[in-house]
Coordinates of C-alpha atoms (C1' of nucleotides) in Angstrom, one line a residue:
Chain A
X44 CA 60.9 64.9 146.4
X45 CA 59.7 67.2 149.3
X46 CA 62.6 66.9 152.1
X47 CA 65.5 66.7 150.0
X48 CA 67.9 69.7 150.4
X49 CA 71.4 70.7 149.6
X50 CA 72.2 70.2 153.1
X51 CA 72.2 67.1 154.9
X52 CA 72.6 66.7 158.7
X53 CA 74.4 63.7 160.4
X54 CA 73.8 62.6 163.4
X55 CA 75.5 60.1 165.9
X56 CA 79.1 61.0 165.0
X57 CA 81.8 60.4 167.6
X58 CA 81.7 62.8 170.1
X59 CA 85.5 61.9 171.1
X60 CA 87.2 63.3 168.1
X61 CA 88.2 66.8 167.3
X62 CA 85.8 68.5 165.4
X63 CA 88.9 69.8 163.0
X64 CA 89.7 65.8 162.4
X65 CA 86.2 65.1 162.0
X66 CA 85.7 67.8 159.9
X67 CA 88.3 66.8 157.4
X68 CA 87.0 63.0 157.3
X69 CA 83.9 63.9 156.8
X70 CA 85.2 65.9 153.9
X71 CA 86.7 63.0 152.7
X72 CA 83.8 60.9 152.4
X73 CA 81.7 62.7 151.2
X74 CA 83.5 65.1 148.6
X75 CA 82.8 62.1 146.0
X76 CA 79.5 63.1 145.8
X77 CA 80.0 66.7 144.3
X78 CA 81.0 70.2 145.5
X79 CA 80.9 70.9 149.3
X80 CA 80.4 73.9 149.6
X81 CA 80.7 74.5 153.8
X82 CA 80.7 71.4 156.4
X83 CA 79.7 72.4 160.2
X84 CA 80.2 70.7 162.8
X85 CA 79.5 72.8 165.7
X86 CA 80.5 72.5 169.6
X87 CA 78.0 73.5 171.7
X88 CA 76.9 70.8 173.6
X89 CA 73.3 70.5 172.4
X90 CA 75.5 70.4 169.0
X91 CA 77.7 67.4 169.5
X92 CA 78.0 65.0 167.3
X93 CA 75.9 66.0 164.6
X94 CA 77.0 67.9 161.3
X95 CA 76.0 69.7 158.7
X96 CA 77.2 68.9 155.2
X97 CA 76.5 71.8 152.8
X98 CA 76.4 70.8 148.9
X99 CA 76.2 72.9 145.7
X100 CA 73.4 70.8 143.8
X101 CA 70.8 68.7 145.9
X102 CA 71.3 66.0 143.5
X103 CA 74.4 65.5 145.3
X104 CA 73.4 65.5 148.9
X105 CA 70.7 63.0 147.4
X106 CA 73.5 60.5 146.4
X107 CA 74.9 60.9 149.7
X108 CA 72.5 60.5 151.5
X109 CA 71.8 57.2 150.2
X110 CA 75.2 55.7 149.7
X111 CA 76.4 57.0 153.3
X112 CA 73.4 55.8 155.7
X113 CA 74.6 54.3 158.0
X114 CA 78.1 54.1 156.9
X115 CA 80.7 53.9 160.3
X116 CA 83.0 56.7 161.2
X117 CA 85.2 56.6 164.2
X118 CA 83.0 53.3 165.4
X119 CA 79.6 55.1 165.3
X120 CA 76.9 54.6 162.2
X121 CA 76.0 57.8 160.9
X122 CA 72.7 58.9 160.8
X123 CA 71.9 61.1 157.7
X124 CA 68.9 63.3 157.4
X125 CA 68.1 66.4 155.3
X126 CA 68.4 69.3 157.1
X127 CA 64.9 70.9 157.7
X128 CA 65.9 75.0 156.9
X129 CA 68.8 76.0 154.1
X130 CA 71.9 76.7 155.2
X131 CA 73.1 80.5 154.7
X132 CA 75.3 79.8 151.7
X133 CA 72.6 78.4 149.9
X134 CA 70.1 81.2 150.6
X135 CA 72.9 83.1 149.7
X136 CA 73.1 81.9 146.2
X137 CA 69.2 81.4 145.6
X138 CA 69.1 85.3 146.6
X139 CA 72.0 87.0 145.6
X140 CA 70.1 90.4 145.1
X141 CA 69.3 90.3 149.0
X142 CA 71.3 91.0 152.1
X143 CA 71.1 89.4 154.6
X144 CA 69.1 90.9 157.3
X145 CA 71.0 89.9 160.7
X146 CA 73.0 86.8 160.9
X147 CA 76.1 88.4 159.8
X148 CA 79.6 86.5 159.2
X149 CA 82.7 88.3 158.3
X150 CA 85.1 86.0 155.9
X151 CA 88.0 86.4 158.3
X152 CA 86.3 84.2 160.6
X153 CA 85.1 81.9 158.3
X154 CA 86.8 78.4 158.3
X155 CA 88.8 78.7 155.1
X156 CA 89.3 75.0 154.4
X157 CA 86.2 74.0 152.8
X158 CA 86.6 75.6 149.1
X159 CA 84.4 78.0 147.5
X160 CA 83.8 75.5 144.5
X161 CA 85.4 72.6 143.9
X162 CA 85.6 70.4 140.4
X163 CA 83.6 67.1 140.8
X164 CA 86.0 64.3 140.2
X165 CA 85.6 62.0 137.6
X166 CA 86.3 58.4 137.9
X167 CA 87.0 56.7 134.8
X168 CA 86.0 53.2 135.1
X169 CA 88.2 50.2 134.8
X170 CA 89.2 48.1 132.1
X171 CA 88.1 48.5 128.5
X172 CA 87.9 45.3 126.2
X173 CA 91.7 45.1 126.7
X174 CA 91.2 44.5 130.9
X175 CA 94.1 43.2 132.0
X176 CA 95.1 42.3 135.9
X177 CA 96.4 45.0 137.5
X178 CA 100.1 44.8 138.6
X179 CA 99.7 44.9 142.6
X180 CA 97.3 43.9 145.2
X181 CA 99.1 47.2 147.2
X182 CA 98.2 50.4 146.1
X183 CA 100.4 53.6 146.7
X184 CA 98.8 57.1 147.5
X185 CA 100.9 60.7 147.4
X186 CA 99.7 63.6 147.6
X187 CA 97.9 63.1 150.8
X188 CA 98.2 66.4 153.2
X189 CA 100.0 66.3 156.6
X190 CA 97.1 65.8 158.9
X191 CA 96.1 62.6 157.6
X192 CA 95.5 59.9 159.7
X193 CA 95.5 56.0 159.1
X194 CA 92.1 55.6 160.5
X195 CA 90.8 58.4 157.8
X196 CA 92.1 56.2 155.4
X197 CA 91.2 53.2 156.4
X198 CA 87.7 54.2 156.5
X199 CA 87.6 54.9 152.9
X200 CA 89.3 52.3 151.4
X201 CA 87.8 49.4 153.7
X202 CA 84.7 50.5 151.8
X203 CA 85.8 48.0 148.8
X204 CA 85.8 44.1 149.2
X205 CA 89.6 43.0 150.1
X206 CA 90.4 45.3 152.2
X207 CA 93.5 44.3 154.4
X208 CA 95.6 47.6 155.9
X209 CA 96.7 50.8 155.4
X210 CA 100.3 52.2 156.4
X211 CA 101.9 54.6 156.6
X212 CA 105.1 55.8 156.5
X213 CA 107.3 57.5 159.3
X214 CA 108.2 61.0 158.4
X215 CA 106.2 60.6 155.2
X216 CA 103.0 62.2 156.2
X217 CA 102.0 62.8 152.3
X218 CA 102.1 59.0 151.2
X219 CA 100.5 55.3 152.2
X220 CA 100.1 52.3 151.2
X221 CA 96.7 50.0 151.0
X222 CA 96.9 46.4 151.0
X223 CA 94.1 44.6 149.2
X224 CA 93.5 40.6 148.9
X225 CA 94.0 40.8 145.5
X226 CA 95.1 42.9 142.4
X227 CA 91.5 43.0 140.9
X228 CA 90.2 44.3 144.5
X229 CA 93.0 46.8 144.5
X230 CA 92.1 48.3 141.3
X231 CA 88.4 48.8 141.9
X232 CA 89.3 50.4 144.8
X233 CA 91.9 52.9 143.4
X234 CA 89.3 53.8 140.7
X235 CA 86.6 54.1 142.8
X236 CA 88.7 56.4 145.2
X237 CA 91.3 58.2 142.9
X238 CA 91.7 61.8 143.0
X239 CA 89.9 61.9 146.8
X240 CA 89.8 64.8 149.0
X241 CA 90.9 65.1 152.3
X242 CA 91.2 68.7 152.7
X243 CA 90.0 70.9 149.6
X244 CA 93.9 71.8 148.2
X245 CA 95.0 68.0 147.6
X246 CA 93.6 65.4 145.5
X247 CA 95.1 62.4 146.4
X248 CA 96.8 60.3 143.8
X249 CA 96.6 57.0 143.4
X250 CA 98.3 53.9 141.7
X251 CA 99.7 50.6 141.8
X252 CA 102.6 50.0 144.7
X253 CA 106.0 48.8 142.8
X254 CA 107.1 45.7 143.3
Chain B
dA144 C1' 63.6 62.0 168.7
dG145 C1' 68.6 67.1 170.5
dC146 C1' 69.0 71.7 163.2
dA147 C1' 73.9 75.5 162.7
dC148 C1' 75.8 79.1 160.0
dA149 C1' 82.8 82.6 164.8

DNA sequence: AGCACA
């Protein structure tokens, strides 16, 4: 399809939120989809509140694209769109003969928190022919890292029907817990989001509270 | 109908 590109561009993001907190939800909703391979979100004012999401194959910025139109971050609806020229790291990799000719970058100012690849997850799905209910309507995450907030969790997980709260724990930055309506809501939730992103280095892990 | 790339 003409228009579709590895990048996509977002527009009407909150304009109140640090880019680096921005940055790192975005990264979280959208590192699902495939490999990211940069995120920008610049801060010159002609730049605010838009983003550019960079991904390794188009097919992924495709399925982002659709599943995330719209979708609300800090309050606001995104608006996606493809981005209309490539993004440097993807000229880079379609031409890796070529230098480029003038916008030059040095790595040491580069952001460093977006990987240089990254393993798609995969989700297996639930059940089997032995299903069973799942043991707790309150799931419990580790392995989250320190900067992460309630609100970037609570905008992924009240994605799935049943949603009720997340918390988290004082002086526990690297674990939550997500309360669902029920245990079958729980668990399509945990499948659907286990082994998310936050930040490139930790895949969050996800399973049923104890009672 | 605001397109960057410290």
């Amino acid at each position: 399809m003409p228009g579709q590109k590895n990048t996509i561009y977002i527009k009407n993001l909150s304009e109140k939120v640090r880019h680096e907190e921005l940055k790192k939800s975005l990264y979280a909703i959208f590192s699902q989809f495939g490999t990211i391979l940069d995120i920008v979100v610049s801060k010159t004012v002609k730049m605010q509140g838009r983003a550019f999401i960079v991904f390794k194959e188009v097919e992924s910025a495709v399925n982002a694209f659709k599943a995330k139109q719209g979708f609300e971050v800090f309050e606001k609806p995104m608006r996606i769109e493809y981005a209309k020229t490539d993004s440097d790291v993807i000229l880079k990799q379609k031409r890796p003969h070529l230098e480029k000719p003038k916008k030059t970058r040095t790595p040491s100012t580069r952001d460093d928190d977006i990987p240089k690849r990254m393993k798609k997850e995969t989700h297996r799905l639930p059940g089997g022919p032995t299903a069973e209910e799942p043991p707790n309507h309150i799931l419990f995450l580790a392995n989250l890292p320190d900067e992460t907030s309630d609100l970037m969790l609570s905008m992924l997980f009240k994605q799935y029907a049943g949603f009720k709260e997340v918390r988290m724990v004082p002086n526990r930055p690297d674990i939550a817990f997500v309360e669902y309506e029920n245990p079958l809501q729980a668990g399509t939730a945990k499948d659907a989001l286990q082994g998310f992103k936050i930040t490139p280095t930790n895949a969050t892990k996800i399973s049923f509270a104890k009672k």
